[in-house]
Each structure stands twice: as C-alpha cells, then as structure tokens.
Amino acid sequence: MSAPAGERAPRVVLVSTYDLGRQPFGLASPAAWLERLGAVVTCNDLAVEPLDQRAVRDAEFVAFHLPMHTATRLAARVAREVRALNPGARLGFFGLYAPMNEAHLRGLGADLVIGGEFERALADWVSGGAPPGGTVSLERLPFVVPDRRGLPDLSRYARLIRDGEEHAVGYTEASRGCKHLCRHCPVVPVYRGHFRIVPRDVVLADIRQQVEAGARHITFGDPDFWNGIGHAQPIVRALHDEFPALTYDVTIKIEHLLRHGEHLGTLRDTGCLFVTSAVESVDDRVLRILEKAHTRADFVEVLRRFRAVGLALHPTFVAFTPWITADGYLALLQSIRDLDLIESVAPVQLAIRLLIPAGSRLLELPDVRSLVGPFDEARLCHPWEHPDPRVDSLQREIETMVRDATARGESRSQIFDRAWECAEGAAEERVHAPALEYAGVAAHAAVAARDALAQRAGFLHTAREPKRAPIPFLTEPWYC
C-alpha cells in the first residue's frame, strides 16, 4: 500500500537507543508494518550509529523503542534533542517500558505511549493521526516478517564467542509476554500473565533473512521460550532441518526446565548452545518473596540435568536486594564457585541491584512500600536503601570494580576473584560488628558465609583446572 496520489508519504524515524548489542527486532517489526502503509521509514540505532539529524528534521513522526530500563533513560535524553531539531514532529514511545513511564514520557511531549503488541497502534497513529485510547495493547496481531533492510549490518553488533572464534549473531522473537507473575519482572505490569506467539513461518522467515546476512547464531529474545513449548519446539526442529550448522540460545525459567526436562535433549540436538535462566537468588526466602516458583535445590537439579545432557546454563542474578546481607552475598559467590559456574556468569551479574519500576508487583508488599521512596523520574524507579548501609556500600564497590575490570579486559575468573575479595572484607566486617538481624535472613546463607571464610586460604591463588570445554557466550551480556 502506498500514499494516495498527490499526497506526501508520511516520514517516520524509528529510534533504538540500546538493545543489548542486538540488531533491534523492535525497529524491524514496526518498520515492516509502516512500509506497508506507504510510509518512508528511517531506522536509527543509536547503539551503533549517531542520531540521523537530517531524517529527524524531515520527519512527521519520531518513535522510540523502549524494551528496557537503560533504553528508556537514554531515550529521554535523545527526545529532548529531537524536539530541538524538529519542534513540530509528533513523538511516540513504544515497548515494554513505555506504559509504566507514561507520566514521564508525556512530560517529554509524547503523543503516543504504547506497550505490549504495539505494531498496529504505531501504524494507526501514523496513518490516521489518532493515538490509541490506552497505553497497553494485548491484541493478537497478524505479524508480518520484520524488515531489516534499514538497519546496520550484523557485523556491528554483539558476537558469539565459541572455542576462541567469533560469529555473527542474529536476534528474533517467537513470543512476547509471559504467563508467569514474578514480582520483580518488568514484563508483568504490561502483560499481566498473558503471552502472544509469533507465527512459525514469520519467525523462520526472519531467521532466514538474517542467515543470508551472515548470522551464524540466533538469540531468541522471548521472555520465556517455553511459555508455549508446543510452539517453540517445532520452530527449533524446523530451524535445525533447514540450517543444521546454525546455533542458537534461549531464555527459560528454572520452573519450566524442571517441568519439561524431557525436552532438554531436543534443545541440544537442534543446536542450542546455552540457556539463560533468571535464577535471581540462592536464598529460598528471597525466591519466595520474588515469587520465582523455584528453589535453590531446583536450580541445582536443573544444573545437574544440563550437565548430564551436555547443555550450558547461564544463570542470571539479582545479587543485591533489601533481603540480602554481606554474608548472604558471599554465600552467593560461594555457590557460583562450588557449582563451577564462574565462567557461566557474566561479571555484571555480580553487581545487579534490584530495580523497582513504576507498577512493579513488589509494591504490593507492605515491607517494600515502607522501604522505597517516591518514584524518581530521573532514575525511572523507586529508590531504596538497604537497612545495613554496608551492603549498599558493597554493591557500589562491586559495581565500580566490575566496570573498571571489564574495561581493562580482565577475565571472568579474575573479576570473580576481585568480587570475592570485596565480599570477604564486607563479611569479615559483619562478623566483627554487632549483629544486625533483618527480615529473618536464611540460616543457610550465614552458615555458608562462615564456611566460605574458613575455606578462604589458598583459594584465589590456586590454579583452576578446566573441568569442561570453554563456555560459549555473547560479547554483550544480558543486562536490563
């Protein structure tokens, strides 16, 4: 479809500020919808290229994709520059973090704020000029194959490191949303237990065009690839049949990995190199607060099963919460060490601090409401302080250390050793300070921390023999 004769085609700039080092599906998908309307679309990925000022000055519509917290904060800054370049352009914000930050985005001049299934709303906005009535759409869209022609080449994005070699990585989504309600998850305030699938032929066509562009590995960005396992498994079987040498990675809950353990072999046999899973904590009490629906023992069992079938598990953690102590943090590190996961955990995971965005289900808890401050529009979250200031100090120390050590090119093992040293110092201070009881910290965490201190001698300076083949990983680790 094209613009009516004699009418100028609407000019749209779709902007991504940060998408975990991936070529953004969140621009390619709406670009396909808008181009079917006859719009002239410019995709501008600020993670790898500067703002296209010429396109912005000429645009009637400029829309920002907000898939995560970092992207939203960056977009707020760029929106002001866009407004200065083109005061008459209509501004839109779409994606997971748009609805929960509506008030802030309206203050920036947003004409459109839409989350969930956003493609039709964007198309209607551009073609008819009327923004939708609400900020969340959960309709079942007739997805079309994303148009990636206007995006930078895959060579400019994150790479897969495998056996010392680098490979180009593509990205797609087989589903959106999640049927689970983990309290801290940003998907929940938008989808509220719903998820939507992308048709198999659309997913495979999107992967096909990325393979033609040079991709040798695909990341499936679904919040949980096994939300609809009957949809997911046929996709990877068909993918492997067509591209036997292509590898991929997925994200799956510990709960699902336990429930559907018989399908782990299918992942391995169809080219899955690793599975990312939001373990979040090794403290059962924290896991119950977050409503993760798994336990520490479940995590360990899943890890055992993975190693039995020859799959790699990449756990992620929310290392610092209001319910952890310095002892508990050291217990987390000891668990990573004892489970031989140092090389499987991206260093940034050692520094992650619980984020409480607007609309978080954590705010349903009275003790959380008493802990947090008012919503901070600059930081786009509810700030909180730990009852023990030493824990906040440790988090800042770890965060700075990880950033600086990563910039120096230190290995995961070296960064882990530095984190251990920081945590040990904080735990020793805790041991010699008056006891601080807070929220009934699980006894096993304190015991494990004391054991860790006792076993410290010689640990950091003992050469570690590799127990298995090097773990494959992406050069841009999961963040938020």
Short mmCIF file of N, CA and C in Angstrom, two decimals, residues 173-177 195-198 203 221-228 231:
data_model
loop_
_atom_site.label_atom_id
_atom_site.label_comp_id
_atom_site.label_asym_id
_atom_site.label_seq_id
_atom_site.Cartn_x
_atom_site.Cartn_y
_atom_site.Cartn_z
N GLU A 173 12.17 -13.04 17.82
CA GLU A 173 11.25 -13.34 18.92
C GLU A 173 10.18 -14.30 18.41
N ALA A 174 9.99 -15.40 19.12
CA ALA A 174 8.94 -16.36 18.78
C ALA A 174 7.69 -16.13 19.61
N SER A 175 7.81 -15.33 20.66
CA SER A 175 6.66 -14.99 21.50
C SER A 175 6.98 -13.73 22.29
N ARG A 176 5.93 -13.13 22.84
CA ARG A 176 6.07 -11.95 23.70
C ARG A 176 5.24 -12.15 24.95
N GLY A 177 5.60 -11.42 25.99
CA GLY A 177 4.87 -11.54 27.23
C GLY A 177 5.24 -12.80 27.98
N PHE A 195 0.64 -14.07 27.18
CA PHE A 195 1.73 -14.05 26.22
C PHE A 195 1.14 -14.28 24.82
N ARG A 196 1.88 -13.81 23.83
CA ARG A 196 1.42 -13.87 22.45
C ARG A 196 2.50 -14.52 21.59
N ILE A 197 2.10 -15.41 20.69
CA ILE A 197 3.08 -16.08 19.85
C ILE A 197 3.20 -15.38 18.50
N VAL A 198 4.39 -15.46 17.92
CA VAL A 198 4.64 -15.01 16.56
C VAL A 198 4.56 -16.26 15.69
N VAL A 203 8.63 -16.33 12.10
CA VAL A 203 9.89 -16.50 12.83
C VAL A 203 10.98 -17.08 11.93
N GLY A 221 14.71 -13.93 21.78
CA GLY A 221 14.56 -12.97 22.87
C GLY A 221 13.29 -13.11 23.67
N ASP A 222 12.56 -14.21 23.50
CA ASP A 222 11.33 -14.42 24.27
C ASP A 222 11.61 -14.33 25.77
N PRO A 223 10.74 -13.67 26.54
CA PRO A 223 10.93 -13.68 27.99
C PRO A 223 11.04 -15.08 28.57
N ASP A 224 10.30 -16.02 28.00
CA ASP A 224 10.45 -17.44 28.34
C ASP A 224 10.10 -18.26 27.11
N PHE A 225 11.10 -18.91 26.54
CA PHE A 225 10.93 -19.64 25.29
C PHE A 225 9.96 -20.81 25.42
N TRP A 226 9.81 -21.31 26.65
CA TRP A 226 8.92 -22.45 26.86
C TRP A 226 7.59 -22.06 27.49
N ASN A 227 7.20 -20.78 27.41
CA ASN A 227 5.84 -20.42 27.80
C ASN A 227 4.84 -21.21 26.97
N GLY A 228 5.16 -21.36 25.70
CA GLY A 228 4.35 -22.19 24.81
C GLY A 228 5.26 -23.22 24.17
N HIS A 231 4.71 -24.55 20.74
CA HIS A 231 5.04 -23.62 19.66
C HIS A 231 6.55 -23.56 19.46
#
